[in-house]
Coordinates of C-alpha atoms in Angstrom, one line a residue:
Chain R
M1 CA -72.4 12.1 41.5
T2 CA -73.0 9.8 44.0
N3 CA -77.4 9.6 43.3
Y4 CA -76.1 8.6 39.9
I5 CA -74.1 4.6 40.3
E6 CA -76.7 2.8 39.0
D7 CA -77.5 4.8 36.2
F8 CA -73.6 4.6 35.6
V9 CA -73.9 1.2 35.8
Y10 CA -76.8 0.5 33.2
V11 CA -75.2 3.1 30.9
T12 CA -72.0 0.8 31.4
L13 CA -74.1 -2.2 30.6
V14 CA -75.8 -1.1 27.6
L15 CA -72.1 0.7 26.4
Y16 CA -70.4 -2.8 26.9
L17 CA -73.5 -4.7 25.0
L18 CA -73.3 -2.1 22.2
A19 CA -69.3 -2.6 22.0
A20 CA -70.0 -6.6 22.1
G21 CA -72.5 -6.2 19.0
C22 CA -70.3 -3.8 16.9
Y23 CA -67.0 -5.8 17.1
F24 CA -69.6 -9.2 16.2
L25 CA -70.9 -7.2 13.2
G26 CA -67.8 -5.7 12.5
N27 CA -65.9 -9.2 12.0
K28 CA -65.7 -7.7 8.6
N29 CA -66.5 -4.5 8.3
K30 CA -63.4 -3.0 10.0
S31 CA -65.6 1.3 10.3
I32 CA -68.3 -0.8 12.1
A33 CA -65.3 -3.1 14.4
R34 CA -63.2 0.4 15.2
T35 CA -66.8 1.9 16.3
G36 CA -66.7 -0.7 19.0
L37 CA -63.2 0.3 20.3
L38 CA -65.3 3.5 20.9
I39 CA -68.2 2.7 22.1
A40 CA -65.8 0.4 24.5
I41 CA -63.7 2.8 25.3
A42 CA -67.5 4.9 26.5
G43 CA -67.9 2.2 28.5
I44 CA -64.4 2.7 30.2
A45 CA -65.9 5.8 31.1
T46 CA -68.8 5.4 32.2
N47 CA -67.7 2.1 34.1
L48 CA -64.7 4.3 35.9
M49 CA -67.8 6.8 37.3
A50 CA -70.0 4.3 38.9
L51 CA -66.8 2.7 40.4
I52 CA -65.1 6.6 41.3
S53 CA -68.5 7.4 42.9
R54 CA -68.7 4.6 45.3
A55 CA -65.9 5.7 46.1
L56 CA -66.7 9.1 47.1
L57 CA -70.3 7.4 48.6
V58 CA -68.4 5.4 51.3
S59 CA -64.6 7.6 51.6
R60 CA -62.2 4.2 50.3
L61 CA -60.9 2.8 47.6
P62 CA -64.9 1.3 45.8
I63 CA -62.9 -2.8 46.4
T64 CA -64.4 -4.4 49.2
N65 CA -68.1 -5.1 48.6
G66 CA -68.9 -8.0 46.0
A67 CA -70.5 -4.6 43.5
E68 CA -67.9 -2.6 44.1
F69 CA -65.7 -5.5 43.3
I70 CA -67.3 -6.8 40.2
L71 CA -67.8 -3.6 39.0
S72 CA -63.4 -2.6 39.4
F73 CA -63.0 -6.2 37.7
S74 CA -65.7 -5.5 34.4
G75 CA -64.0 -2.0 34.7
F76 CA -59.7 -3.2 34.9
T77 CA -61.0 -6.1 31.8
V78 CA -62.2 -3.7 29.2
I79 CA -59.0 -1.9 30.0
A80 CA -56.7 -4.6 29.4
Y81 CA -59.0 -5.3 26.0
A82 CA -58.1 -2.1 24.8
F83 CA -54.4 -2.1 25.3
Y84 CA -53.9 -5.0 23.6
E85 CA -56.2 -3.9 20.3
L86 CA -53.8 -0.9 20.1
K87 CA -50.9 -3.0 20.5
S88 CA -51.9 -6.0 18.8
R89 CA -54.0 -4.5 16.4
N90 CA -56.4 -7.4 16.7
N91 CA -59.6 -7.2 16.6
N92 CA -61.0 -10.3 17.3
A93 CA -61.9 -11.2 20.7
G94 CA -63.6 -7.6 21.2
G95 CA -67.0 -10.0 20.5
V96 CA -66.1 -12.4 23.8
V97 CA -64.1 -9.9 25.8
L98 CA -66.6 -7.4 25.5
M99 CA -69.5 -10.1 26.3
I100 CA -67.6 -10.7 29.2
A101 CA -67.7 -7.5 31.0
A102 CA -71.0 -7.1 30.5
M103 CA -72.1 -10.2 31.5
L104 CA -70.0 -9.1 34.8
V105 CA -71.8 -5.4 34.6
G106 CA -75.0 -7.4 34.3
S107 CA -74.9 -9.8 37.4
I108 CA -74.0 -6.4 39.7
V109 CA -77.7 -5.5 38.1
T110 CA -79.1 -9.1 38.4
L111 CA -77.5 -10.2 42.0
M112 CA -76.7 -7.3 44.9
P113 CA -78.3 -4.5 43.3
E114 CA -78.9 -3.3 46.9
Q115 CA -75.0 -3.2 47.2
L116 CA -74.6 0.0 45.2
G117 CA -76.6 2.2 47.5
D118 CA -75.0 -0.5 50.8
V119 CA -72.7 2.0 52.7
K120 CA -72.0 0.2 56.1
P121 CA -69.0 1.2 57.9
L122 CA -65.8 -1.6 57.2
M123 CA -66.1 -4.7 59.2
P124 CA -62.8 -5.0 62.1
A125 CA -61.8 -8.2 60.1
L126 CA -61.5 -6.0 57.1
K127 CA -59.5 -3.2 58.6
S128 CA -56.1 -3.8 57.4
P129 CA -53.8 -2.8 55.2
W130 CA -53.0 -6.0 53.4
L131 CA -56.9 -5.2 52.1
T132 CA -55.8 -2.5 49.3
S133 CA -53.3 -4.7 48.1
H134 CA -54.6 -8.1 48.1
V135 CA -57.8 -6.9 46.2
L136 CA -56.1 -5.0 43.6
T137 CA -53.9 -7.8 43.1
A138 CA -57.4 -10.0 42.6
I139 CA -59.0 -7.8 40.3
F140 CA -56.0 -7.4 38.0
S141 CA -55.7 -11.5 37.6
Y142 CA -59.4 -11.9 37.2
G143 CA -59.1 -9.1 34.6
G144 CA -55.9 -10.7 32.5
F145 CA -57.6 -14.0 32.9
A146 CA -60.9 -12.7 31.4
L147 CA -58.7 -11.3 28.8
A148 CA -56.8 -14.4 28.2
A149 CA -59.6 -16.6 28.5
G150 CA -61.5 -14.4 25.1
L151 CA -58.9 -14.8 23.1
A152 CA -58.2 -18.5 24.1
A153 CA -62.0 -18.5 22.8
I154 CA -61.5 -17.2 20.1
Q155 CA -58.3 -19.4 19.5
L156 CA -60.9 -22.2 19.8
W157 CA -63.8 -20.9 18.4
R158 CA -62.1 -19.6 15.1
A159 CA -58.1 -21.0 12.9
N160 CA -55.5 -21.5 16.0
S161 CA -52.4 -18.5 15.6
S162 CA -49.4 -19.0 17.0
K163 CA -49.5 -15.1 17.2
G164 CA -52.0 -15.4 19.6
E165 CA -50.4 -18.1 21.3
E166 CA -48.0 -16.3 22.5
W167 CA -50.4 -13.6 23.7
I168 CA -51.9 -15.6 25.2
Y169 CA -49.6 -17.1 27.1
K170 CA -47.7 -13.5 28.1
I171 CA -51.3 -12.1 29.7
V172 CA -51.5 -15.9 31.4
A173 CA -48.2 -15.0 33.2
V174 CA -48.8 -11.8 34.5
S175 CA -51.9 -12.3 35.7
F176 CA -50.5 -15.8 37.3
V177 CA -48.1 -13.4 38.6
M178 CA -50.9 -11.0 40.1
L179 CA -53.1 -14.5 41.0
T180 CA -50.5 -15.9 43.7
V181 CA -49.4 -12.5 45.2
T182 CA -53.8 -12.0 46.0
I183 CA -53.0 -15.6 47.4
V184 CA -50.1 -15.2 49.5
L185 CA -51.6 -11.7 51.0
G186 CA -53.7 -12.8 51.4
A187 CA -52.7 -16.0 53.5
I188 CA -50.7 -13.2 55.8
W189 CA -53.5 -11.4 56.4
A190 CA -55.5 -14.4 57.0
E191 CA -52.5 -15.1 60.0
Q192 CA -52.9 -11.6 60.9
A193 CA -56.9 -12.1 61.3
W194 CA -57.6 -15.4 61.8
G195 CA -54.1 -17.1 63.3
R196 CA -53.9 -19.9 60.3
Y197 CA -52.1 -19.1 56.8
W198 CA -54.2 -21.5 54.9
S199 CA -57.4 -22.8 56.5
W200 CA -58.9 -24.9 53.4
D201 CA -62.0 -22.6 53.2
P202 CA -63.6 -22.4 50.6
K203 CA -62.3 -19.3 49.0
E204 CA -58.9 -20.4 49.4
T205 CA -59.9 -24.1 47.7
W206 CA -60.9 -22.6 44.4
A207 CA -58.5 -20.0 44.7
L208 CA -56.0 -23.2 45.3
V209 CA -57.6 -24.6 42.5
T210 CA -57.3 -21.4 40.1
W211 CA -54.4 -21.3 40.5
I212 CA -54.0 -24.6 40.0
I213 CA -55.2 -24.8 36.4
Y214 CA -52.6 -22.3 35.2
A215 CA -49.9 -23.2 36.8
V216 CA -50.0 -26.8 34.7
Y217 CA -50.8 -24.4 31.7
L218 CA -47.7 -22.3 32.0
H219 CA -45.8 -25.4 32.3
L220 CA -47.7 -27.4 29.2
Y221 CA -47.2 -24.6 26.9
R222 CA -43.7 -25.3 25.9
Q223 CA -44.7 -29.2 25.2
K224 CA -45.4 -30.1 21.3
S225 CA -48.0 -32.0 22.2
W226 CA -50.4 -29.2 24.8
K227 CA -49.1 -26.5 22.0
G228 CA -53.4 -26.1 20.4
Q229 CA -56.5 -25.8 21.4
K230 CA -55.3 -27.9 24.7
S231 CA -54.0 -25.0 26.0
N232 CA -56.5 -22.9 24.8
M233 CA -59.3 -25.2 26.7
L234 CA -56.9 -24.9 29.5
V235 CA -56.8 -21.1 29.4
V236 CA -60.7 -20.8 28.9
G237 CA -61.0 -23.6 31.5
G238 CA -59.2 -22.0 34.0
F239 CA -61.9 -18.3 34.2
I240 CA -64.5 -20.6 34.7
L241 CA -62.7 -21.2 37.4
V242 CA -61.9 -18.0 38.6
L243 CA -66.3 -17.1 37.0
F244 CA -67.0 -19.8 40.6
T245 CA -64.4 -18.9 42.9
Y246 CA -66.2 -15.4 43.0
F247 CA -69.7 -16.4 42.0
G248 CA -69.6 -20.3 43.6
V249 CA -68.2 -19.6 46.3
N250 CA -69.5 -16.4 47.3
F251 CA -73.4 -17.5 46.6
L252 CA -73.4 -21.2 47.1
L253 CA -70.9 -22.2 49.6
S254 CA -70.1 -19.9 52.6
G255 CA -66.7 -19.2 54.8
L256 CA -64.7 -17.0 55.9
H257 CA -65.2 -14.9 52.6
S258 CA -68.5 -14.2 53.1
Y259 CA -68.6 -10.6 53.6
G260 CA -67.5 -9.9 49.5
G261 CA -71.2 -11.7 47.8
Chain J
M1 CA -27.1 -52.9 45.0
I2 CA -30.3 -53.5 43.4
L3 CA -31.5 -51.2 46.1
I4 CA -30.1 -48.6 45.9
K5 CA -30.6 -48.6 41.8
K6 CA -34.5 -48.7 42.5
T7 CA -34.6 -46.0 45.3
Q8 CA -32.5 -44.2 42.5
R9 CA -35.0 -45.3 39.7
F10 CA -38.2 -43.9 42.4
L11 CA -36.7 -41.0 42.8
R12 CA -35.9 -40.0 39.5
F13 CA -39.6 -41.2 38.2
M14 CA -40.7 -38.7 41.2
S15 CA -38.8 -35.6 40.5
S16 CA -40.7 -34.9 36.9
M17 CA -42.6 -32.5 35.7
K18 CA -45.1 -35.2 34.8
I19 CA -45.6 -36.5 38.3
G20 CA -45.9 -33.0 40.0
L21 CA -48.2 -31.7 36.7
S22 CA -50.3 -34.5 38.0
L23 CA -49.8 -34.2 41.4
L24 CA -50.6 -30.5 41.9
A25 CA -54.2 -31.7 39.1
V26 CA -55.8 -34.4 42.5
I27 CA -54.6 -31.9 44.1
G28 CA -57.1 -29.6 43.4
L29 CA -59.5 -32.5 41.9
L30 CA -60.2 -33.2 45.3
A31 CA -59.0 -30.1 47.1
A32 CA -62.2 -29.1 45.5
I33 CA -64.7 -32.0 46.0
G34 CA -63.5 -31.2 49.9
S35 CA -65.2 -27.6 48.9
G36 CA -68.5 -29.3 49.5
I37 CA -68.2 -31.3 52.1
S38 CA -68.1 -28.3 54.9
T39 CA -65.5 -30.5 57.3
D40 CA -62.6 -30.1 58.5
K41 CA -62.1 -32.8 58.9
Y42 CA -61.4 -33.9 55.3
Y43 CA -58.1 -31.5 54.1
Q44 CA -56.8 -33.9 57.7
A45 CA -57.1 -37.3 56.3
L46 CA -54.7 -39.5 55.7
P47 CA -54.6 -40.0 52.0
F48 CA -54.7 -36.3 51.5
K49 CA -51.8 -35.6 53.7
V50 CA -50.0 -38.5 51.8
I51 CA -50.5 -37.0 48.2
L52 CA -49.4 -33.0 49.7
G53 CA -46.5 -35.2 51.1
L54 CA -45.8 -37.0 47.1
L55 CA -46.0 -33.6 46.1
L56 CA -43.5 -32.5 49.0
L57 CA -41.2 -35.6 47.4
N58 CA -41.5 -34.5 44.1
M59 CA -41.1 -30.3 44.8
A60 CA -37.7 -31.0 46.3
L61 CA -36.4 -33.3 44.5
C62 CA -37.5 -30.5 41.4
T63 CA -35.9 -27.5 42.8
T64 CA -32.5 -29.7 43.8
N65 CA -32.5 -31.2 40.0
Q66 CA -32.8 -27.2 39.4
V67 CA -30.0 -25.9 41.9
T68 CA -27.4 -28.4 40.7
K69 CA -28.4 -27.7 36.6
F70 CA -27.8 -23.8 37.9
F71 CA -24.2 -24.6 38.9
K72 CA -23.4 -27.0 36.8
H73 CA -24.6 -25.3 33.7
G74 CA -26.1 -22.1 34.6
L75 CA -22.7 -19.4 35.2
K76 CA -22.4 -20.1 31.9
A77 CA -20.9 -16.8 30.0
E78 CA -22.7 -16.8 27.6
K79 CA -25.8 -16.2 29.0
S80 CA -28.0 -12.9 29.3
S81 CA -28.5 -11.9 32.8
Q82 CA -32.1 -12.3 32.1
I83 CA -32.1 -15.9 32.0
L84 CA -29.5 -15.8 35.3
L85 CA -32.5 -14.4 36.8
R86 CA -35.4 -16.2 35.2
Q87 CA -33.4 -18.9 36.1
I88 CA -32.6 -17.8 40.1
G89 CA -36.6 -16.5 40.4
M90 CA -37.5 -20.3 38.8
M91 CA -35.7 -22.2 41.2
T92 CA -36.3 -19.7 44.5
L93 CA -40.5 -20.2 43.6
H94 CA -40.3 -23.8 43.3
A95 CA -38.0 -23.8 46.7
G96 CA -40.9 -21.4 48.0
V97 CA -43.6 -24.4 47.8
V98 CA -41.1 -26.8 49.1
F99 CA -41.1 -24.2 52.6
I100 CA -44.4 -23.4 52.3
L101 CA -45.2 -28.1 52.7
I102 CA -42.6 -28.1 55.3
G103 CA -44.0 -25.3 57.6
G104 CA -47.4 -26.9 56.8
S105 CA -46.1 -30.1 58.1
V106 CA -44.2 -28.6 61.2
Y107 CA -47.4 -27.2 62.3
S108 CA -49.5 -29.9 61.2
F109 CA -47.3 -32.2 64.1
Q110 CA -45.8 -29.7 65.9
G111 CA -48.4 -27.2 66.7
E112 CA -51.1 -27.2 68.0
S113 CA -54.1 -23.8 68.3
T114 CA -56.9 -23.9 70.7
Q115 CA -59.4 -20.8 71.8
I116 CA -59.1 -19.8 75.2
K117 CA -62.2 -17.8 77.2
I118 CA -61.1 -14.9 79.8
D119 CA -63.4 -13.3 82.0
Q120 CA -62.4 -9.6 82.4
G121 CA -59.6 -9.9 85.5
Q122 CA -58.6 -13.6 84.9
T123 CA -55.6 -14.8 84.3
V124 CA -54.6 -18.2 82.4
D125 CA -51.0 -19.6 82.9
M126 CA -50.6 -20.6 79.0
K127 CA -48.3 -23.4 81.1
T128 CA -51.7 -25.0 81.6
I129 CA -52.2 -24.8 77.2
F130 CA -49.2 -25.6 75.5
N131 CA -46.8 -27.8 77.5
Q132 CA -43.8 -27.0 75.2
T133 CA -43.6 -23.3 76.2
K134 CA -41.9 -20.7 78.7
P135 CA -43.8 -20.0 81.6
F136 CA -46.3 -17.1 81.4
M137 CA -49.5 -15.7 82.0
I138 CA -51.7 -13.4 79.9
K139 CA -54.4 -11.4 82.1
L140 CA -57.5 -9.7 80.2
D141 CA -57.5 -6.2 82.5
D142 CA -60.5 -5.6 80.4
F143 CA -62.6 -6.8 76.6
N144 CA -64.1 -3.3 74.3
I145 CA -66.1 -3.0 71.4
D146 CA -65.4 0.3 69.6
F147 CA -68.4 1.5 67.5
N148 CA -69.3 3.2 64.5
A149 CA -71.7 5.8 64.2
D150 CA -75.1 3.4 62.7
G151 CA -73.5 1.0 66.5
S152 CA -72.2 -1.7 64.3
P153 CA -69.2 -3.2 65.6
S154 CA -65.5 -0.8 64.7
Q155 CA -63.3 -2.9 66.3
Y156 CA -63.2 -5.4 69.8
F157 CA -59.9 -4.4 71.9
S158 CA -58.8 -7.1 74.6
H159 CA -56.8 -5.3 76.7
I160 CA -54.0 -8.2 78.1
S161 CA -51.1 -7.7 80.4
L162 CA -48.4 -10.6 80.4
V163 CA -47.3 -11.4 83.8
E164 CA -43.8 -13.5 84.7
N165 CA -43.3 -14.9 87.6
G166 CA -46.1 -12.8 89.7
A167 CA -44.7 -9.6 88.1
V168 CA -46.2 -7.2 85.3
T169 CA -43.6 -7.8 82.0
G170 CA -45.8 -6.5 79.3
E171 CA -49.0 -5.2 78.1
K172 CA -50.3 -5.2 74.3
D173 CA -54.2 -4.9 73.6
I174 CA -54.8 -7.7 71.2
S175 CA -57.7 -6.3 68.5
V176 CA -58.5 -8.5 64.7
N177 CA -55.9 -8.7 62.7
N178 CA -53.3 -7.4 65.3
P179 CA -52.3 -10.4 67.4
F180 CA -50.3 -10.5 70.6
E181 CA -46.5 -12.4 70.1
Y182 CA -44.0 -13.9 72.6
A183 CA -41.6 -16.3 73.0
G184 CA -43.8 -18.8 70.2
I185 CA -47.1 -17.6 70.9
K186 CA -50.0 -15.6 69.0
A187 CA -52.4 -15.3 70.6
Y188 CA -55.4 -13.7 68.0
Q189 CA -58.5 -11.5 68.8
S190 CA -61.6 -14.4 67.7
S191 CA -65.5 -14.0 70.2
F192 CA -66.7 -12.4 73.1
G193 CA -69.1 -12.6 76.0
Y194 CA -71.3 -10.6 78.5
G195 CA -71.5 -12.5 82.0
V196 CA -73.9 -10.5 83.8
E197 CA -74.1 -9.3 87.2
L198 CA -76.4 -10.4 90.1
Q199 CA -77.7 -9.0 93.1
G200 CA -80.1 -10.8 95.1
E201 CA -81.6 -10.6 98.5
S202 CA -84.5 -11.6 101.0
N203 CA -86.0 -10.2 103.8
T204 CA -85.0 -13.6 105.9
G205 CA -81.2 -12.6 105.4
W206 CA -80.0 -14.0 102.6
K207 CA -77.7 -11.9 99.8
E208 CA -75.8 -12.8 97.2
K209 CA -73.8 -11.3 94.8
K210 CA -72.1 -13.6 91.8
T211 CA -71.7 -13.4 87.7
L212 CA -74.1 -16.1 85.8
Q213 CA -72.8 -16.7 82.6
E214 CA -75.4 -17.3 79.8
S215 CA -78.0 -20.5 80.4
E216 CA -76.9 -20.3 83.9
F217 CA -78.5 -21.5 86.9
L218 CA -79.0 -19.9 90.5
Q219 CA -80.9 -21.8 92.8
I220 CA -82.5 -19.4 95.3
P221 CA -81.7 -20.0 98.6
G222 CA -85.0 -20.6 100.9
T223 CA -87.0 -21.4 97.9
D224 CA -87.8 -24.3 95.5
K225 CA -86.9 -21.3 92.7
A226 CA -84.6 -20.8 90.8
I227 CA -83.4 -18.5 88.5
R228 CA -81.9 -18.7 85.0
I229 CA -80.0 -16.0 83.1
Y230 CA -81.5 -16.5 79.3
K231 CA -79.3 -13.8 77.1
Y232 CA -78.3 -10.5 77.1
I233 CA -79.2 -8.2 74.5
P234 CA -77.5 -5.0 74.3
N235 CA -80.0 -2.9 72.4
F236 CA -83.3 -4.0 72.9
D237 CA -85.4 -3.6 70.3
P238 CA -89.4 -5.0 70.0
E239 CA -89.1 -5.2 66.3
Y240 CA -85.5 -7.7 66.4
G241 CA -87.8 -9.8 68.9
M242 CA -85.1 -11.8 71.2
Q243 CA -81.1 -10.4 68.3
S244 CA -80.0 -7.4 69.7
K245 CA -80.6 -4.6 67.0
T246 CA -76.8 -3.4 67.6
L247 CA -74.0 -4.5 69.9
R248 CA -73.6 -1.4 71.6
P249 CA -75.3 -1.5 74.1
D250 CA -77.6 1.4 73.7
N251 CA -80.5 -0.4 75.0
P252 CA -79.8 -3.2 77.8
R253 CA -82.3 -5.5 78.8
I254 CA -81.6 -8.9 80.9
V255 CA -84.2 -11.6 79.3
Y256 CA -84.6 -14.6 82.0
S257 CA -86.5 -17.4 83.0
L258 CA -88.0 -18.7 86.7
Y259 CA -87.7 -21.9 87.0
Q260 CA -90.0 -23.8 90.1
K261 CA -88.7 -27.7 90.9
G262 CA -87.6 -27.4 87.5
S263 CA -90.2 -26.4 86.0
L264 CA -90.8 -23.0 84.0
L265 CA -92.8 -21.0 85.9
D266 CA -92.3 -17.8 83.7
V267 CA -90.0 -16.0 81.4
G268 CA -89.2 -12.1 81.5
A269 CA -86.9 -8.9 80.6
V270 CA -86.1 -6.5 82.7
S271 CA -83.4 -3.2 82.3
F272 CA -80.5 -3.2 84.7
G273 CA -81.5 -2.3 88.8
E274 CA -84.7 -3.4 88.2
K275 CA -86.2 -5.3 90.6
V276 CA -87.1 -9.2 89.7
E277 CA -89.8 -10.4 92.6
I278 CA -89.0 -13.8 93.3
Q279 CA -91.3 -15.0 96.1
P280 CA -92.9 -12.0 98.3
G281 CA -89.8 -11.2 100.3
T282 CA -87.2 -12.0 98.1
T283 CA -86.0 -10.1 94.2
V284 CA -82.6 -10.9 92.1
Q285 CA -82.0 -7.2 90.0
F286 CA -78.5 -7.6 87.5
N287 CA -76.4 -4.9 87.5
G288 CA -74.4 -4.8 84.6
V289 CA -72.2 -7.2 83.2
K290 CA -68.8 -8.3 83.1
P291 CA -67.2 -9.1 79.4
F292 CA -64.9 -11.8 78.8
S293 CA -63.5 -12.4 75.5
V294 CA -62.1 -15.6 73.1
L295 CA -58.9 -15.8 72.5
T296 CA -57.2 -17.8 69.7
V297 CA -53.7 -19.2 71.1
K298 CA -51.3 -20.2 68.7
R299 CA -47.8 -22.3 69.1
D300 CA -46.1 -23.2 64.8
P301 CA -42.6 -23.5 65.1
G302 CA -43.1 -24.4 61.0
L303 CA -44.6 -20.3 60.8
S304 CA -41.6 -17.8 60.1
L305 CA -39.9 -21.6 57.8
A306 CA -43.9 -21.4 55.3
M307 CA -43.6 -17.4 55.1
A308 CA -40.1 -17.6 54.1
G309 CA -41.5 -20.2 51.4
M310 CA -44.4 -17.8 50.6
L311 CA -42.4 -14.9 50.0
M312 CA -40.0 -16.6 48.1
L313 CA -43.3 -17.9 46.5
M314 CA -43.9 -14.2 45.0
A315 CA -40.7 -13.2 44.8
G316 CA -39.8 -16.4 42.3
T317 CA -42.7 -16.3 39.8
C318 CA -42.5 -12.4 40.1
L319 CA -38.9 -12.9 38.5
T320 CA -39.9 -15.8 36.1
L321 CA -42.4 -14.2 34.7
F322 CA -42.1 -11.5 33.9
L323 CA -38.9 -11.1 32.8
K324 CA -38.2 -11.3 28.6
Q325 CA -38.6 -15.0 27.6
K326 CA -36.7 -16.5 25.2
K327 CA -37.2 -20.0 24.7
T328 CA -34.2 -21.8 25.6
G329 CA -33.8 -20.4 29.1
V330 CA -36.1 -22.9 30.8
V331 CA -34.3 -24.8 33.1
Q332 CA -37.1 -27.7 32.8

């Protein structure tokens, strides 16, 4: 199975793209949109297969190198979306969210394909019980923010609905909790590993910037003047910051988190 | 009276959510700009600290308001336990941010951090590093690296002894992610290196054993020549040139340079025990390496406050945002 990691990744990419296409086309045709959901679920299956293969290859949870993180990120985003669609019975954002997931998987094959076969052991700084909780909460928060951004983009693009707003608020709230836990656990870990809980390392700084934009959103959400499109813009902007915290920091700025790229 | 009124008005202004969010936005913006400028000084600059100070004032006032409101109106019977818990969560999280900011300021005013290099066998008196500490010493008994099968480092260990009043009162293995803590001082594994054990002799009766650090010179007595340790390569491989293939000492070499009256004469690489002829009758050989460890040592009286703040922030955020919300339950 470990020989097929790349194949699983490519199949996942194709399935997510197909699912996104179906959702875009299925705007007025329910059966095409339902096919989109089925293809998305198949994509989740191959995404998980890729992760399981990585886990078998390196004999640990696949949450350390860049490719593993993105695969977990994309997988959780689509899982969260599938739950949302089944619960809300609304598939308007399917195309956008699946497009985001496809772009994430696409970034692996274009930016870091070698990491899929990488079997290097963990470096000493990563050998910590904090690793699992810190990265898992990061995956949950990133995935949640991706879903919220997809929903907010649809609110901006088409008509704004208060039901949609409530969903976005709930998803952002839970993801914000996860991001807070990620940052705090990271700080506790950094204190143990490097002797400083906050060093203004680029990763920390941009995680804080992301945290701030969502904190602002959560405070302003109930304010009349900010209800509607302005707060949707904050949610989309917040996710752009999430992406920058991951890709921008890993590829443009160097720092203590450099092993993540 | 006017002054008191003005102060009151200022404090009311400073306690508003608008100011808090604006300060957060400014901090976010400045922090983002700073991440492109790779200097530590940026975040230590006065204007940045002033803004953090203002945020601290805002958050402290906002938390105080929340607590007073809670005790004034919060304990009414008609409120559901969920709303109550949510309000407690909100107070906890805002108080957490206050604690973190205070903890951070305590460090920037009272804390110190530095790096110390200790040779194997050497003892360092902590009193010479931090004035305000209880007198104790750290001795580096040994430094070693555990390796993975591929030769990459798995963990770095500094085996240290705690020495008080001349007697060993404790031992500890410091490794990455596993610092040493005693009397308010913490020591972290940060880096390491090696000194080279050199032995020289000549037929004129010169005999010397010495540990030289990388890039250190030794003037050879009775000659006009000097030898300099250029580099210790633990695992030499011609493909990697002057870089060590791995940190594991599978194929160690000492790269040295030889000087005559200050000008470079020769450069070479030898294994341990291999003789280097300085001139007929005079030789130098390298018998091995002696490790040193670099520890980050820190005194942070604000650490427990900041840590408590972080846990409060985390717990308070969970409580506030995981509970089902009603539109009326918001304090602010």
